Tab-separated table of C-alpha atoms in Angstrom:
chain	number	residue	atom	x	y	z
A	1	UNK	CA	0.000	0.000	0.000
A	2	UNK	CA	1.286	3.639	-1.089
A	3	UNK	CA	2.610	5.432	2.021
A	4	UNK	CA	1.432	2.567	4.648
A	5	UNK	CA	5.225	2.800	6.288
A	6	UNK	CA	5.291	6.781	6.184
A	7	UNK	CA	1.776	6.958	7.801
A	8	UNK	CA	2.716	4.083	10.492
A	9	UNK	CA	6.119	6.303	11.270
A	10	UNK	CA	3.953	10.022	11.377
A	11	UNK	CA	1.069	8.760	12.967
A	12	UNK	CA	0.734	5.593	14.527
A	13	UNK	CA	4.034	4.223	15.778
A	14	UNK	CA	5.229	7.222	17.720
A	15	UNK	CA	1.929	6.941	20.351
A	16	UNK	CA	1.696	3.037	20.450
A	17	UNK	CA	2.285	1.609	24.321
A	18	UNK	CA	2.067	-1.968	23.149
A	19	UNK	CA	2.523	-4.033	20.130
A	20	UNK	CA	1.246	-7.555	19.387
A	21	UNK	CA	1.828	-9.007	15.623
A	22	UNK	CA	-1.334	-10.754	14.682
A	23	UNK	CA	-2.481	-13.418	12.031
A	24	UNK	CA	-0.353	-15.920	11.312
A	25	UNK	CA	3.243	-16.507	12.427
A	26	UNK	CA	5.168	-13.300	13.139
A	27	UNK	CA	8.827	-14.420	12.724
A	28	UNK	CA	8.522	-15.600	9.045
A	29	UNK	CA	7.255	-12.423	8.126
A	30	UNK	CA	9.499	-10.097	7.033
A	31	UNK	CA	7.988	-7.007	7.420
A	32	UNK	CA	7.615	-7.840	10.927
A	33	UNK	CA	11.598	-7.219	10.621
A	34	UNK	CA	10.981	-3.882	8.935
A	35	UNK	CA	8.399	-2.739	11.774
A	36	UNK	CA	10.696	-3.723	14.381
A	37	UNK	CA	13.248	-1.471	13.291
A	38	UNK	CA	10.963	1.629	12.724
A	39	UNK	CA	9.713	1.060	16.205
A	40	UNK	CA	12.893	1.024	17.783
A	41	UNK	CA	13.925	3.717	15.985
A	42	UNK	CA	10.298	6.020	16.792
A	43	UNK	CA	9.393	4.677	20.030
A	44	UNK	CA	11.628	2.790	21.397
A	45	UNK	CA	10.110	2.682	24.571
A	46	UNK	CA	6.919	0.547	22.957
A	47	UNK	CA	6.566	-3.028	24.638
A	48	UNK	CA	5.847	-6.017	22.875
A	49	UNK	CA	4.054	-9.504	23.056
A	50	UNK	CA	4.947	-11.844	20.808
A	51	UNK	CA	3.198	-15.528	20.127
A	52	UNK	CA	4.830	-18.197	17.801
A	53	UNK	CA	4.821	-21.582	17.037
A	54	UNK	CA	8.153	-22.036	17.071
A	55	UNK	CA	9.000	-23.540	13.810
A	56	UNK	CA	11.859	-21.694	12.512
A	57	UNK	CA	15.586	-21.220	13.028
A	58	UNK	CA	16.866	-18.944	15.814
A	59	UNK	CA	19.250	-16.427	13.861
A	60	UNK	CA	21.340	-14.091	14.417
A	61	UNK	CA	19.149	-11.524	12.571
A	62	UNK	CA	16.176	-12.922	14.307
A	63	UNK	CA	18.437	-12.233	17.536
A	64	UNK	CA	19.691	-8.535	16.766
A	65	UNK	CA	16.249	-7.533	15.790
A	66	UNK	CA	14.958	-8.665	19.927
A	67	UNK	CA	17.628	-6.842	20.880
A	68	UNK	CA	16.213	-3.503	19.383
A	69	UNK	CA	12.343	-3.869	21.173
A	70	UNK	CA	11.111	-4.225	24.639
A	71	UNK	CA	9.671	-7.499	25.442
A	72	UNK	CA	6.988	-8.213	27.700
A	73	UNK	CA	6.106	-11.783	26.802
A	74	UNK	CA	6.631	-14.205	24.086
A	75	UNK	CA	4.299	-17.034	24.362
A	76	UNK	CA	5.071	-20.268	22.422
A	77	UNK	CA	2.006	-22.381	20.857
A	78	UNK	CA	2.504	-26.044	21.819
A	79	UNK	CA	-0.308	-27.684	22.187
A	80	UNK	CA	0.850	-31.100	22.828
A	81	UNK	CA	4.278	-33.042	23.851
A	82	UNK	CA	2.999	-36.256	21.691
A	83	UNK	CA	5.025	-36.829	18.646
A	84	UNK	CA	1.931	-38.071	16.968
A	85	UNK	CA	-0.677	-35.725	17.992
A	86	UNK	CA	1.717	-33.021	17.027
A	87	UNK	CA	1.883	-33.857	13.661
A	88	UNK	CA	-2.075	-34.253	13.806
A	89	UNK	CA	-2.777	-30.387	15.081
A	90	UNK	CA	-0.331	-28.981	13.653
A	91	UNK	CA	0.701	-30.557	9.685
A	92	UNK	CA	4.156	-30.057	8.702
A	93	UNK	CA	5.336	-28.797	11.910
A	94	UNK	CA	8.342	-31.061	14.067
A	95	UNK	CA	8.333	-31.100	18.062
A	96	UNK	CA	11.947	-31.636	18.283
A	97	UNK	CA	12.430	-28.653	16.547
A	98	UNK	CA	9.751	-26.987	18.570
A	99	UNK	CA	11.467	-28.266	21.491
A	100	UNK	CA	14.874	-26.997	20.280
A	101	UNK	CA	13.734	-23.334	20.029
A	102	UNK	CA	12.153	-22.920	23.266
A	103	UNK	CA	15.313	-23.796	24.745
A	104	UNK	CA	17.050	-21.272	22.585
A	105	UNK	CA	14.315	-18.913	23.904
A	106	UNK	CA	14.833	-19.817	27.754
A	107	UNK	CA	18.467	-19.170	26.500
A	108	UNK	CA	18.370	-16.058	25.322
A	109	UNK	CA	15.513	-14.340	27.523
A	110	UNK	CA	17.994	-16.110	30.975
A	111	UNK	CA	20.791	-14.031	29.177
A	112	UNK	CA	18.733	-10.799	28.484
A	113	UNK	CA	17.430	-10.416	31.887
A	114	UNK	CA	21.083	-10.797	33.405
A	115	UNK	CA	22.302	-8.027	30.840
A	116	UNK	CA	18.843	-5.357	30.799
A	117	UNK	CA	17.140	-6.104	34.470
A	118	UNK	CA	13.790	-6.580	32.891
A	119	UNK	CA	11.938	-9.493	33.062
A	120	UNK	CA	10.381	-11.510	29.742
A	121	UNK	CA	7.459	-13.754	30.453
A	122	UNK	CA	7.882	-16.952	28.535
A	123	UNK	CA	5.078	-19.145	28.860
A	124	UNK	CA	3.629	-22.267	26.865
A	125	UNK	CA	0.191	-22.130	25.408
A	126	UNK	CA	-1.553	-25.574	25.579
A	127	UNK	CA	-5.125	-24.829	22.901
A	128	UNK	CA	-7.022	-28.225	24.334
A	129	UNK	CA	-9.181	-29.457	21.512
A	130	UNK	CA	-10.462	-33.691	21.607
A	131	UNK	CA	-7.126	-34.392	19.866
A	132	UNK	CA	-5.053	-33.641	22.657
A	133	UNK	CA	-7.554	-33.651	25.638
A	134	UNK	CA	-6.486	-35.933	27.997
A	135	UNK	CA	-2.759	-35.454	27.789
A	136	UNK	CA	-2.947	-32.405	30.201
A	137	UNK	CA	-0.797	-34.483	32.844
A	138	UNK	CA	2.081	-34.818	30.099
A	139	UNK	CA	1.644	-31.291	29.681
A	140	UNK	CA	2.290	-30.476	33.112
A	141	UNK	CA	5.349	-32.566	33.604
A	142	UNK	CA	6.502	-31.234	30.237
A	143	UNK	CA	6.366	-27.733	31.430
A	144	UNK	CA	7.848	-28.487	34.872
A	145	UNK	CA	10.776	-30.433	33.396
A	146	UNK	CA	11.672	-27.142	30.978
A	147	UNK	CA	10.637	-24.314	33.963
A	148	UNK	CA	8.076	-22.542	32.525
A	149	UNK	CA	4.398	-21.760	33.156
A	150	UNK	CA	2.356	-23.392	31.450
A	151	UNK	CA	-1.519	-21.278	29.877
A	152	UNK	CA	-4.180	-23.386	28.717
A	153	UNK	CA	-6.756	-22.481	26.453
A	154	UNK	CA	-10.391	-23.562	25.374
A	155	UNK	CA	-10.413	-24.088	21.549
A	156	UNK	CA	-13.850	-22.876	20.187
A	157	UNK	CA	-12.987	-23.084	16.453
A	158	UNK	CA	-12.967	-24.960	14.401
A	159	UNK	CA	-16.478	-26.462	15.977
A	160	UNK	CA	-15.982	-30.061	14.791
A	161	UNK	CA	-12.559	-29.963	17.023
A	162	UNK	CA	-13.951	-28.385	20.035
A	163	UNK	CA	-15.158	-30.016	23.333
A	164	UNK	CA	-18.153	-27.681	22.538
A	165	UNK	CA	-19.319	-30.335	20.338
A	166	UNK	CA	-19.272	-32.896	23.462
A	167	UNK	CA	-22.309	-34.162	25.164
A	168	UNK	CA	-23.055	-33.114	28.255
A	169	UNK	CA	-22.478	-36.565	29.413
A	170	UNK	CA	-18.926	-36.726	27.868
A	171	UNK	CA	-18.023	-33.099	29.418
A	172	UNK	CA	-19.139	-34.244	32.578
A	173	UNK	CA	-17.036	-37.211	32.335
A	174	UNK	CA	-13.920	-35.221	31.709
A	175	UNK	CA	-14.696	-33.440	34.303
A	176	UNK	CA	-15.026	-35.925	36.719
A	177	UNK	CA	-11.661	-37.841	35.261
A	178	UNK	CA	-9.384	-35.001	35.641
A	179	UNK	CA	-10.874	-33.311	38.858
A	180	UNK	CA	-9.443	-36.513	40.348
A	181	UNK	CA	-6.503	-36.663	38.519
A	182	UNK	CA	-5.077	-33.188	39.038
A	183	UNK	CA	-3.935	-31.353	42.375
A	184	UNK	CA	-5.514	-28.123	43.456
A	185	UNK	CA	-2.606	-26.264	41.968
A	186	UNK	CA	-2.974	-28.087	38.753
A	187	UNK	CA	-6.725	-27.333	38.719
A	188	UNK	CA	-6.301	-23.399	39.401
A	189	UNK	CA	-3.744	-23.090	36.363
A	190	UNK	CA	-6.376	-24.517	33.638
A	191	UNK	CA	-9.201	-23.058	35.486
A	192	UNK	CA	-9.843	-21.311	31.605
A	193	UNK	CA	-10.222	-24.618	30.532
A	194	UNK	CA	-12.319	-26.415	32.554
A	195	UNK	CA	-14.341	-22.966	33.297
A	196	UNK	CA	-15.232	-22.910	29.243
A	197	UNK	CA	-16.056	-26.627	29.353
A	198	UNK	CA	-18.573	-26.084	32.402
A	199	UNK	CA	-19.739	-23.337	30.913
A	200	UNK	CA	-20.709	-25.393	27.429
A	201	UNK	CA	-23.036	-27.849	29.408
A	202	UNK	CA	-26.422	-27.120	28.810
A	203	UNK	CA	-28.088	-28.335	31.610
A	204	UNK	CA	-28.143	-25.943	34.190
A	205	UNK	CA	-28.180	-28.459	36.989
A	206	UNK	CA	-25.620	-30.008	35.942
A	207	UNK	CA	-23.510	-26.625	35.343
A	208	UNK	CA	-24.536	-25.512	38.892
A	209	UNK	CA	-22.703	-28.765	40.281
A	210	UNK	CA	-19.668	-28.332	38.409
A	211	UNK	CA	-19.263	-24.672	39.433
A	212	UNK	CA	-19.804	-25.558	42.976
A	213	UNK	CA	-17.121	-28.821	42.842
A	214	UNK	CA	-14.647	-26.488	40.994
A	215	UNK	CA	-15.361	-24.031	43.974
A	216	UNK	CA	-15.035	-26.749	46.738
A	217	UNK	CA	-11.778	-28.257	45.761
A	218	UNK	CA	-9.855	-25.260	44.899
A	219	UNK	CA	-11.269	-22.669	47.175
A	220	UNK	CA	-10.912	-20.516	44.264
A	221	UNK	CA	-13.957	-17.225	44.114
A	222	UNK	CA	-15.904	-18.455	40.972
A	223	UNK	CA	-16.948	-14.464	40.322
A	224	UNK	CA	-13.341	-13.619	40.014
A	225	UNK	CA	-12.636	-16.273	37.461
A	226	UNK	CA	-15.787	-15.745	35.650
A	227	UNK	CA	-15.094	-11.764	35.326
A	228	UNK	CA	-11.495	-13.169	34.115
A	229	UNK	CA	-12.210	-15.437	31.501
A	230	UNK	CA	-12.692	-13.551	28.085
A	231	UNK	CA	-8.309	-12.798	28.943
A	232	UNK	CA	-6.720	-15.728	28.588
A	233	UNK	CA	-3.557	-13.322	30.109
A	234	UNK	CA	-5.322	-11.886	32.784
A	235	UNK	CA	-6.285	-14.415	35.416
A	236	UNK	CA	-5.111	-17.367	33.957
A	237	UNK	CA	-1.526	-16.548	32.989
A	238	UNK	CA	-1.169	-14.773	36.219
A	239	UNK	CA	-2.210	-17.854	38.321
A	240	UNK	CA	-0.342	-20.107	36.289
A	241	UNK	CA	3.309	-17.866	37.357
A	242	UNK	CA	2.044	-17.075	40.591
A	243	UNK	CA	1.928	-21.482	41.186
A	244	UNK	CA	5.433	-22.868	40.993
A	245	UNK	CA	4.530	-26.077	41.820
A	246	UNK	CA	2.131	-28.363	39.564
């Protein structure tokens, strides 16, 4: 587009507090490259939230162009530690390398911190979905063998893979299979999970006991985590860092 880049630097870069690339994954894109530079060089005082799949090489360039921007968090897309059920969400994509670049991540955001004094929040995002549903315990260990907090999230689209699409009898049933299985720490962290799955059951009685169990075994205030829920960053992320211990 004629002038986009001139109009971004004149009127829209210089007054921006936060920046979070959208649509699609920022780190292949090189204008994402291009804006980096004319923030840094406009407002370099702009923060920025970053998520990615992971599944591309850790450069150099890729390096000097973090070095430029403020970072609040980078959140990596995982979804799964299965080999197969990787390759089943996500076609064409590899764990190991997955799994390779959040180290280099861990890596370079340990190192940053030690040189700038600012903390990065590095967290793994976990989009449950009834390919990868019950592997929340391998997700968990997964998380706690690397350090990091783990954010899970309630896939609503597409429909035919969402536990939307569940009876009520089959929600309750995962509901009942993994409020046994999981701690009370556990439980608080994927409250955004298990919060959107109650709230999918259509009978009310039956939603009325699951609010009231989720209540009773984690003591947590059911207002605050309803009032929450539309930010996957706000109470859910927050909980998840705030829990070192799964």
């Amino acid at each position: 587009i004629d002038g986009l880049w001139e109009a971004l630097e004149a009127n829209v870069v210089p007054d921006l507090e936060i920046m979070d690339p959208l649509s699609g994954e920022p780190f292949i894109q090189k204008d994402l490259y291009k804006l980096i530079e004319l923030t840094s060089r406009v407002n370099p005082h702009c923060r920025w939230n970053f998520t990615t799949n992971g599944q591309w090489e850790f450069t150099d360039y890729i390096k000097s162009h973090l070095d430029m921007i403020e970072i609040d968090l980078i959140s990596i897309s995982v979804d799964t530690v299965n080999h197969q059920t990787y390759e089943s969400i996500r076609a064409g994509g590899e764990l190991q390398n997955l799994k390779r670049n959040i180290v280099k991540l861990m890596e370079y955001v340990s190192e940053r911190e030690k040189l700038k004094g600012k903390r990065i929040r590095l967290v793994l995002n976990f989009t449950i979905q009834k390919n990868n549903a019950y592997e929340i315990e391998e997700m968990f260990s997964y998380c706690e063998q690397v350090g990091l907090a783990p954010l899970f999230l309630f896939l609503y689209d597409p429909s035919d893979l969402s536990l939307e699409g569940w009876s009520d009898d089959q929600k309750a049933g995962y509901l009942h299979f993994y409020f046994n299985k999981l701690n009370k720490s556990q439980l608080i962290v994927t409250n955004r999970l298990f919060m959107a799955v109650i709230r999918s059951i259509e009978d009310k009685s039956i939603k009325t006991k699951w609010y009231k169990f989720y209540e009773f075994v984690t003591d947590e205030d059911i207002c605050k985590i309803t009032e929450a829920s539309m930010d996957p960053l706000s109470y859910a992320l927050n909980r998840s860092q705030e829990i070192s211990s799964f």
